[in-house]
Every structure is written in C-alpha cells, then in structure tokens.
Coordinates of C-alpha atoms and ligand atoms in Angstrom, one line a residue:
X1 CA 26.5 -100.9 86.7
X2 CA 25.6 -103.5 89.3
X3 CA 21.9 -104.2 88.6
X4 CA 19.8 -106.5 90.9
X5 CA 20.2 -109.6 88.6
X6 CA 24.0 -109.7 88.5
X7 CA 24.2 -108.3 92.1
X8 CA 22.3 -111.4 93.3
X9 CA 24.2 -113.9 91.0
X10 CA 27.5 -112.4 92.4
X11 CA 26.1 -112.8 95.9
X12 CA 25.2 -116.4 95.1
X13 CA 28.7 -117.1 93.9
X14 CA 30.2 -115.6 97.0
X15 CA 27.7 -117.3 99.2
X16 CA 28.3 -120.8 97.7
X17 CA 32.0 -120.6 98.7
X18 CA 31.3 -118.6 101.8
X19 CA 28.8 -121.2 103.0
X20 CA 31.4 -123.9 102.4
X21 CA 34.1 -122.1 104.2
X22 CA 31.6 -121.3 107.0
X23 CA 30.5 -124.9 107.2
X24 CA 34.2 -125.9 107.6
X25 CA 34.5 -123.7 110.6
X26 CA 32.9 -124.6 114.0
X27 CA 33.4 -121.2 115.5
X28 CA 30.5 -118.9 114.5
X29 CA 31.9 -115.8 116.2
X30 CA 31.6 -112.7 114.0
X31 CA 35.1 -112.9 112.7
X32 CA 34.8 -116.6 111.7
X33 CA 33.4 -116.8 108.2
X34 CA 34.8 -115.2 105.1
X35 CA 33.5 -115.1 101.5
X36 CA 35.1 -116.3 98.3
X37 CA 36.7 -112.9 97.9
X38 CA 38.5 -113.5 101.2
X39 CA 36.5 -110.7 102.7
X40 CA 35.0 -111.3 106.2
X41 CA 31.3 -112.2 105.7
X42 CA 28.8 -109.5 107.0
X43 CA 27.6 -110.4 110.4
X44 CA 23.8 -109.7 110.8
X45 CA 22.1 -109.8 114.2
X46 CA 18.4 -110.6 113.7
X47 CA 15.7 -110.5 116.4
X48 CA 12.5 -112.2 115.3
X49 CA 9.1 -111.5 116.9
X50 CA 8.5 -115.2 117.7
X51 CA 6.8 -118.2 116.1
X52 CA 3.2 -117.3 116.6
X53 CA 1.8 -117.9 113.2
X54 CA 2.3 -119.6 109.8
X55 CA 3.3 -116.3 108.4
X56 CA 6.1 -115.9 111.0
X57 CA 7.5 -119.4 110.4
X58 CA 7.6 -118.6 106.6
X59 CA 9.3 -115.3 107.3
X60 CA 11.9 -116.9 109.5
X61 CA 12.6 -119.6 106.9
X62 CA 13.0 -116.9 104.3
X63 CA 15.5 -114.8 106.3
X64 CA 17.6 -117.9 107.2
X65 CA 17.6 -119.2 103.6
X66 CA 18.4 -115.9 102.1
X67 CA 21.3 -115.3 104.6
X68 CA 22.8 -118.6 103.6
X69 CA 22.4 -117.8 99.9
X70 CA 23.8 -114.3 100.3
X71 CA 26.8 -115.5 102.4
X72 CA 25.7 -113.4 105.4
X73 CA 26.7 -114.7 108.8
X74 CA 23.3 -114.7 110.5
X75 CA 22.9 -114.5 114.3
X76 CA 19.2 -115.3 114.9
X77 CA 17.0 -115.0 118.1
X78 CA 13.3 -115.7 118.7
X79 CA 11.7 -113.3 121.2
X80 CA 8.6 -115.4 121.8
X81 CA 6.5 -112.2 121.2
X82 CA 8.2 -110.4 124.2
X83 CA 9.6 -107.0 123.7
X84 CA 12.1 -107.4 126.6
X85 CA 13.6 -110.4 124.8
X86 CA 14.0 -108.4 121.6
X87 CA 15.7 -105.6 123.5
X88 CA 18.1 -107.9 125.2
X89 CA 18.9 -109.6 121.9
X90 CA 19.7 -106.3 120.3
X91 CA 21.9 -105.4 123.3
X92 CA 23.7 -108.7 122.8
X93 CA 24.3 -108.0 119.1
X94 CA 25.8 -104.6 120.1
X95 CA 28.1 -106.3 122.6
X96 CA 29.1 -108.8 119.9
X97 CA 29.8 -105.8 117.6
X98 CA 27.8 -107.3 114.7
X99 CA 28.0 -105.3 111.4
X100 CA 24.2 -104.7 111.0
X101 CA 21.2 -105.3 113.3
X102 CA 17.8 -106.2 111.8
X103 CA 14.5 -106.9 113.7
X104 CA 10.8 -107.1 113.3
X105 CA 9.5 -105.1 116.3
X106 CA 6.7 -106.9 118.2
X107 CA 5.1 -103.5 119.1
X108 CA 5.6 -100.0 117.8
X109 CA 6.7 -98.2 121.0
X110 CA 9.5 -98.5 123.5
X111 CA 12.5 -98.8 121.2
X112 CA 14.3 -95.4 121.4
X113 CA 16.7 -96.3 124.2
X114 CA 18.1 -99.5 122.7
X115 CA 18.2 -98.0 119.2
X116 CA 20.2 -95.1 120.6
X117 CA 22.7 -97.6 122.0
X118 CA 23.0 -99.2 118.6
X119 CA 23.5 -95.8 117.1
X120 CA 26.2 -94.9 119.6
X121 CA 27.9 -98.2 118.7
X122 CA 27.7 -97.2 115.1
X123 CA 25.7 -100.3 114.1
X124 CA 23.1 -99.6 111.5
X125 CA 19.6 -100.9 112.2
X126 CA 17.2 -102.2 109.5
X127 CA 13.5 -102.9 110.4
X128 CA 11.8 -105.8 108.7
X129 CA 8.0 -106.5 108.5
X130 CA 6.8 -104.1 111.2
X131 CA 7.6 -100.5 111.9
X132 CA 8.3 -98.5 115.1
X133 CA 7.2 -95.1 116.4
X134 CA 10.2 -93.0 117.1
X135 CA 11.0 -89.3 117.6
X136 CA 14.4 -89.8 116.0
X137 CA 14.2 -90.9 112.4
X138 CA 18.0 -91.6 112.4
X139 CA 17.6 -94.6 114.7
X140 CA 16.9 -96.9 111.8
X141 CA 18.0 -96.9 108.2
X142 CA 15.0 -98.4 106.4
X143 CA 11.9 -100.7 106.7
X144 CA 11.6 -103.7 104.5
X145 CA 7.9 -104.7 104.7
X146 CA 4.3 -104.3 103.7
X147 CA 1.9 -101.4 103.9
X148 CA -0.5 -102.7 106.6
X149 CA -3.0 -99.7 106.2
X150 CA -3.4 -100.6 102.6
X151 CA -3.9 -104.3 103.6
X152 CA -6.8 -103.2 105.8
X153 CA -8.3 -101.2 102.9
X154 CA -7.8 -104.2 100.6
X155 CA -9.6 -106.5 103.1
X156 CA -12.6 -104.1 103.2
X157 CA -12.7 -104.0 99.4
X158 CA -12.6 -107.8 99.4
X159 CA -15.5 -107.9 101.8
X160 CA -17.5 -105.8 99.4
X161 CA -17.0 -108.5 96.7
X162 CA -17.7 -111.3 99.2
X163 CA -21.0 -109.7 100.3
X164 CA -22.0 -109.2 96.7
X165 CA -21.2 -112.8 95.8
X166 CA -23.1 -114.1 98.8
X167 CA -26.1 -111.8 97.8
X168 CA -26.1 -110.3 101.3
X169 CA -28.7 -107.6 101.8
X170 CA -29.1 -105.2 104.7
X171 CA -27.0 -104.6 107.8
X172 CA -23.5 -106.1 108.0
X173 CA -22.5 -107.0 111.6
X174 CA -18.7 -107.5 111.7
X175 CA -16.6 -109.2 114.4
X176 CA -13.0 -108.1 114.2
X177 CA -10.2 -110.4 115.4
X178 CA -7.3 -108.0 116.0
X179 CA -3.6 -108.8 115.9
X180 CA -1.2 -108.3 118.8
X181 CA -2.1 -105.2 120.8
X182 CA 0.2 -102.4 120.0
X183 CA 1.7 -104.1 116.9
X184 CA 1.9 -102.1 113.7
X185 CA -0.1 -104.6 111.6
X186 CA -2.9 -104.6 114.2
X187 CA -3.1 -100.9 114.5
X188 CA -2.8 -100.2 110.7
X189 CA -5.0 -103.0 109.4
X190 CA -7.8 -101.8 111.7
X191 CA -7.2 -98.2 110.5
X192 CA -7.3 -99.2 106.8
X193 CA -10.4 -101.3 107.1
X194 CA -12.2 -98.6 109.1
X195 CA -11.3 -95.9 106.5
X196 CA -13.2 -97.8 103.8
X197 CA -16.0 -98.7 106.1
X198 CA -16.5 -95.1 107.2
X199 CA -16.2 -93.7 103.7
X200 CA -18.3 -96.2 101.8
X201 CA -20.5 -98.2 104.2
X202 CA -21.2 -96.0 107.2
X203 CA -25.0 -96.8 106.8
X204 CA -24.8 -100.6 106.7
X205 CA -21.5 -101.9 108.1
X206 CA -21.0 -102.0 111.8
X207 CA -18.1 -103.6 113.9
X208 CA -20.2 -105.1 116.7
X209 CA -17.2 -106.7 118.5
X210 CA -13.4 -106.3 118.3
X211 CA -10.7 -107.9 120.4
X212 CA -7.2 -109.2 120.1
X213 CA -6.5 -112.8 119.4
X214 CA -2.7 -112.1 119.4
X215 CA -2.2 -113.4 115.9
X216 CA -2.6 -117.0 117.1
X217 CA -5.0 -119.8 116.3
X218 CA -5.8 -120.4 120.0
X219 CA -6.5 -116.7 120.4
X220 CA -8.8 -116.6 117.4
X221 CA -10.7 -119.6 118.6
X222 CA -11.1 -118.4 122.1
X223 CA -12.2 -114.8 121.2
X224 CA -14.5 -116.0 118.5
X225 CA -16.3 -118.4 120.9
X226 CA -16.9 -115.4 123.2
X227 CA -18.1 -113.2 120.3
X228 CA -20.6 -115.8 119.3
X229 CA -22.0 -116.0 122.8
X230 CA -22.5 -112.2 123.0
X231 CA -23.4 -111.6 119.3
X232 CA -25.1 -114.7 117.8
X233 CA -26.1 -112.6 114.7
X234 CA -22.6 -111.8 113.5
X235 CA -22.5 -111.9 109.6
X236 CA -18.8 -111.4 109.0
X237 CA -15.4 -112.0 110.6
X238 CA -12.6 -109.7 109.7
X239 CA -9.4 -111.4 110.9
X240 CA -6.0 -109.6 111.0
X241 CA -4.3 -112.9 110.0
X242 CA -5.1 -116.4 108.7
X243 CA -4.2 -118.1 112.0
X244 CA -6.8 -116.3 114.0
X245 CA -9.3 -117.0 111.1
X246 CA -8.5 -120.7 111.3
X247 CA -9.1 -120.6 115.0
X248 CA -12.4 -118.8 114.6
X249 CA -13.5 -121.4 112.1
X250 CA -13.3 -124.0 114.8
X251 CA -15.5 -122.0 117.2
X252 CA -18.0 -121.2 114.4
X253 CA -18.4 -124.9 113.5
X254 CA -18.6 -125.8 117.3
X255 CA -21.6 -123.4 117.4
X256 CA -23.3 -125.3 114.6
X257 CA -22.7 -122.6 111.9
X258 CA -21.1 -122.8 108.5
X259 CA -17.9 -120.7 108.2
X260 CA -17.8 -119.1 104.7
X261 CA -21.6 -119.3 104.4
X262 CA -23.5 -118.5 107.7
X263 CA -20.6 -116.3 108.7
X264 CA -18.4 -114.8 105.9
X265 CA -14.7 -114.6 106.7
X266 CA -12.1 -112.2 105.2
X267 CA -8.5 -112.5 106.4
X268 CA -5.0 -111.3 105.8
X269 CA -1.7 -113.1 105.1
X270 CA -2.3 -115.9 102.5
X271 CA -0.4 -118.8 104.2
X272 CA -1.0 -122.3 102.9
X273 CA -3.5 -123.2 105.6
X274 CA -5.4 -120.1 104.8
X275 CA -5.6 -121.1 101.1
X276 CA -6.7 -124.6 102.1
X277 CA -9.5 -123.2 104.2
X278 CA -10.5 -121.0 101.3
X279 CA -10.5 -124.0 98.9
X280 CA -12.8 -125.8 101.4
X281 CA -15.2 -122.8 101.3
X282 CA -14.5 -121.8 104.9
X283 CA -12.6 -118.5 104.3
X284 CA -14.2 -116.2 101.6
X285 CA -11.2 -114.0 100.7
X286 CA -7.6 -113.2 101.8
X287 CA -5.5 -110.1 101.3
X288 CA -1.9 -111.4 100.9
X289 CA 0.9 -110.2 103.2
X290 CA 4.1 -111.5 101.8
X291 CA 6.5 -113.0 104.4
X292 CA 9.3 -113.8 101.9
X293 CA 11.4 -110.8 102.8
X294 CA 14.7 -112.6 103.0
X295 CA 16.2 -111.7 99.7
X296 CA 15.2 -108.0 99.9
X297 CA 16.6 -107.9 103.5
X298 CA 20.0 -109.3 102.5
X299 CA 20.3 -107.0 99.5
X300 CA 19.6 -104.0 101.8
X301 CA 22.0 -105.3 104.5
X302 CA 24.8 -105.5 102.0
X303 CA 24.0 -102.0 100.7
X304 CA 23.8 -100.5 104.2
X305 CA 27.1 -102.2 105.2
X306 CA 28.7 -100.8 102.1
X307 CA 27.5 -97.3 103.1
X308 CA 25.2 -97.0 100.1
X309 CA 21.9 -95.0 100.5
X310 CA 18.7 -97.1 100.5
X311 CA 15.0 -96.1 100.3
X312 CA 13.4 -95.3 103.6
X313 CA 10.7 -98.0 103.0
X314 CA 11.1 -101.0 100.7
X315 CA 7.6 -102.3 100.2
X316 CA 6.7 -105.9 99.4
X317 CA 4.5 -106.9 96.5
X318 CA 1.3 -108.8 97.3
X319 CA -2.1 -109.7 95.8
X320 CA -5.7 -110.4 96.8
X321 CA -7.5 -113.8 96.5
X322 CA -11.1 -114.8 96.6
X323 CA -12.4 -118.4 97.3
X324 CA -12.9 -119.2 93.6
X325 CA -9.2 -118.6 93.0
X326 CA -7.9 -120.8 95.9
X327 CA -7.7 -124.2 94.3
X328 CA -5.8 -123.0 91.2
X329 CA -3.4 -120.9 93.3
X330 CA -2.6 -123.6 96.0
X331 CA 0.0 -125.7 94.0
X332 CA 2.2 -122.6 93.4
X333 CA 2.0 -121.0 96.8
X334 CA 5.5 -120.5 98.1
X335 CA 4.5 -120.3 101.8
Ligands
GZL1 C1 2.6 -109.0 109.2 C2 3.1 -109.7 110.4 C3 2.0 -110.4 111.1 C4 1.2 -111.4 110.3 C5 0.9 -112.4 111.3 O1 3.7 -108.4 108.4 O2 3.8 -108.9 111.2 O3 2.5 -111.0 112.2 O4 0.1 -110.9 109.6 C6 2.2 -112.4 112.1 O5 0.5 -113.6 110.9 O6 2.0 -113.0 113.3

C-alpha cells in the first residue's frame, strides 16, 4: 500500500535522478526530462496570480521547490494579477499538450470557456489556493487550498480576544481592507467575518468603511489614509492580508496614532513581516493562511496523472496567533 510517507520518499528518489537528468538537458520542452525509472516526467503547466504579496512569493517558492523535489517538469507563468494573462497562459499550456494544468484563479468568474478548451484537450485541471465559480463541476478535478470563509470567522473570533485584552468597551468601529475585488479570499473572508459579527455582535460592532486594497502594501496604505480622513474614530482594522495591514500601519503612524493600541489590527496570512509587526505590537492578531501548498499540489498532480480519484477539496492546515505568541513563533516560521 503506497502511503503518503513512502510515496513521498519514492518521489524524492525519482526526483533526485530526474532533476539531475533534467539539469543535463538544455531543452525544457515537455518531452525533455525523464525520471529515474526512465518514465517521462509529468509536465505541469502552472499559472500563478502574480507577485502581489509576501504570501504569493512564499506560495510560488513552495510550488517551484516541490516540483523539483517531486521530479515534475514545471512550466510556470506569473499573470501580474490579470485574468487575461492567466487565460492566455492556460491556452499556451493546452497548445504545448502539458500533462496537467494547475492555477490559482485571480478572480472567481470568467473561466468556463478556457476550462472547456482544457477539457476538450483531455488535460485535467487542478485549482490551487483560490476557487472558481462554474456551472460545470467537471471543468476541474480538485482544489488544493484553504477555507477562506472559516478564515474570516477565525479573524472575527480573534478580534473578540483582542478587544477583551485591550479592555475595549462600547461601540467597535471597524475599517475593512478587502482583498482583490472578485477574488475568492476577498469574497469569502468578508462573508465569514460578517457571519460572526451579525450573529454575536450586531449591537456593538459596525463596519464603518470597507474598500479593496488589492492585497498589496501600497493599496493598504492608500486606502487606510483615506479611511482615517473620513473616519478618524476608527477603533479596528480588519485586513484581508498582512501586506495591506502593513501598509495601513504606515498611514496610521503618519496620522500620529499607534497601530496595535489606538487602532487594533487583525489580519490574515501569517507571513514573516506580519509576525514581525505583531512582535513589535503593531498587529494584534493574525489568522494564518498557509501558502506552502507545493507538496500537496505535486502529490495531487501525480495522482490525477495516474488516473486516481482525489478529494474534491484538499484543505490546508493553519492556526491562529495573537501578539503575545509572535516572538516565540518567529524563529520557526517557514514563510
Ligand atoms: C489566499 C491568497 C491571498 C493571500 C494574499 O489564499 O489567495 O492572495 O491572502 C494573496 O496575501 O495576495
């Protein structure tokens, strides 16, 4: 019985030789590299959202490292957060006749046409990180990624703890820094947070401002500056990712306020810079969203290529952290 442990050690063995043989070859066309068993290495076409955040960079590093370890011949493209770039990358992988296509869809809609082309070409598609809305469930095999709605709920529960620790009394005026408009994490994190707010804090919590910062530091900084102009009495920032929270910190300090004290901040991701800000007392709590999906992705790609059935949603494991835990956690953070 091939369990996960010996499956991965077998893959490492194949990869080690595969990587060597691949290194020896200049040509990276799909037919070029073969594994130790003489079999042609699986060719995976991967379309990445972009490089908008620390989370995204860690995710890219994980996918590339795991492909090497697994002996998978990775074709990688960065869409710079543009759907049209992802669609043309997927079309190019279809033309190249790759074995499997994987991508992290920048937004949830607009994929049916290109996914139907992949299906017609008999190339299986794996979603990583973010999901899509589609009328035809057969257009992708599985999603390897987090439950963003639960992340939004976890962020709200963390805010309850942060408010209690800060001894906050009375109304809670929240500014929400949303992720990319139309992206699954932005839609679902907002939904999860609102669910807890409506169910448990309808009387005292209010989102007084909410706008997209596009998951970037610059976006978080710019939107937070505008929020502070219009709502100088904001008590809390709920940021859909650490990069926007870090940008918001710059605007809060520029306004002469103390982030983490005058304005409490709860974020999602758990990248290193987020933990550093928490250890400096500037972010109060973070709900982790694990970007290290590479190993799970390669395992799924091999199973899909071998025609095995896989779960429809392979969820990642992640934890929650408050400011007091940051310093101790920092040395062992992997991203
Ligand atoms: C979440 C991922 C989001 C991160 C952001 O899985 O899609 O995109 O939370 C990243 O940091 O930009």
